[in-house]
Amino acid sequence: MIPGSGVDGSEQHEETAPPRARREGIGFMGRLRAYFLAGILVTAPIAITVYLASWFIELIDSRIRPLIPSTYNPENYLPFSIPGIGVVVMILFLTLIGAFAAGYVGRLVLRAGEGLVGRTPVVRSVYSAVKQIVETVLANKSKAFREVVLVEYPRKGLWSLGFISGTAHPEIQKVSGEAMVNVFIPCAPPTAGYLVFVPRHEVTVLDMTVEEGLKMVLSAGIVTPPEKPMQEPERIRA
C-alpha cells in the first residue's frame, strides 16, 4: 500500500475546505454605543436650545414679574404660574414706548431727555456711542457685518476670519494713503475680538454668509459651511 494512496491504489487528494470568512459586523455593545451617540446627536441640540430659551425667559420674568401690580398679575387668579409673562409684558411695554415716541409729545419728551443726557459729561459719550450702534444695526444704515472676509493677520501667511464693519475713518486712511476698511476679527469662541484696518485690495471676500461665518467662529472651526462649486476668491477692489 503506497502511502498517500487509497485502498484501491488510486491517489487520494486531501481536500481542504476554504477558510470560513469571518463575519463582519457590530457586536451588541457596539450597537448600544452607536445608538447612545445617535441619541446624543438628536437630543443635545434640542436640549441646549430649550435650556437657553428657558434661561432667558426665567431671567426676564424674574426682573419684570415683581414690577407687575398684583391687581393685573394673572398669576394671582390662577392656581399655577405662567412662564413667559414677563417677556410678554416687556414686549407690550416696548411697543407702547415706541408708539408714544412716534407722536408729537413723545418726540418733545425724547428731545428733552437727550438734551439732559447730552449735558452730562461721562454719560453722553456712552449714550451717543450706544445709540449710534443700535441705530446702525436696526435701521440698516450701513453694510456692517454683511460680508465675511479673510485677512492676513496677525502676520503674513496666517489668515484670520473677519467681518467688514464699515469704511475706515479718513484720518486712518491717511496713514497708508489708500482706501481702507474696518475689519472685526472675533476670537474663537467669541468672547472678544480685534478691530483692524486693512487696505481694500488686501481683503478677500468669501462666498459665505455672516451666519455661516459666525457658526465657524462659535464652534472654533468644528462646524464648517457646506462645500460650494469652486470659485476664485473675490478681492475687494479699491
mmCIF file of C-alpha atoms in Angstrom, residues 147 149 164 167 178-181 198-205 232-238:
data_model
loop_
_atom_site.group_PDB
_atom_site.id
_atom_site.type_symbol
_atom_site.label_atom_id
_atom_site.label_comp_id
_atom_site.label_asym_id
_atom_site.label_seq_id
_atom_site.Cartn_x
_atom_site.Cartn_y
_atom_site.Cartn_z
ATOM 1 C CA GLU A 147 -19.527 90.305 4.371
ATOM 2 C CA VAL A 149 -13.616 88.130 4.648
ATOM 3 C CA ILE A 164 -16.321 94.082 7.454
ATOM 4 C CA THR A 167 -15.174 102.106 5.875
ATOM 5 C CA GLU A 178 -5.217 104.256 0.159
ATOM 6 C CA ALA A 179 -8.788 103.159 0.780
ATOM 7 C CA MET A 180 -9.124 101.028 3.915
ATOM 8 C CA VAL A 181 -11.943 99.162 5.623
ATOM 9 C CA VAL A 198 -6.944 96.733 6.226
ATOM 10 C CA PRO A 199 -6.448 98.130 2.699
ATOM 11 C CA ARG A 200 -9.341 97.158 0.455
ATOM 12 C CA HIS A 201 -7.180 95.295 -2.045
ATOM 13 C CA GLU A 202 -5.830 93.038 0.721
ATOM 14 C CA VAL A 203 -9.278 91.873 1.826
ATOM 15 C CA THR A 204 -10.603 88.653 0.305
ATOM 16 C CA VAL A 205 -14.390 88.339 0.350
ATOM 17 C CA GLU A 232 -11.796 82.022 -7.295
ATOM 18 C CA PRO A 233 -11.970 84.171 -4.119
ATOM 19 C CA GLU A 234 -13.031 87.722 -4.838
ATOM 20 C CA ARG A 235 -10.848 90.568 -3.725
ATOM 21 C CA ILE A 236 -12.333 93.936 -2.915
ATOM 22 C CA ARG A 237 -11.303 96.439 -5.496
ATOM 23 C CA ALA A 238 -10.367 99.921 -4.466
#
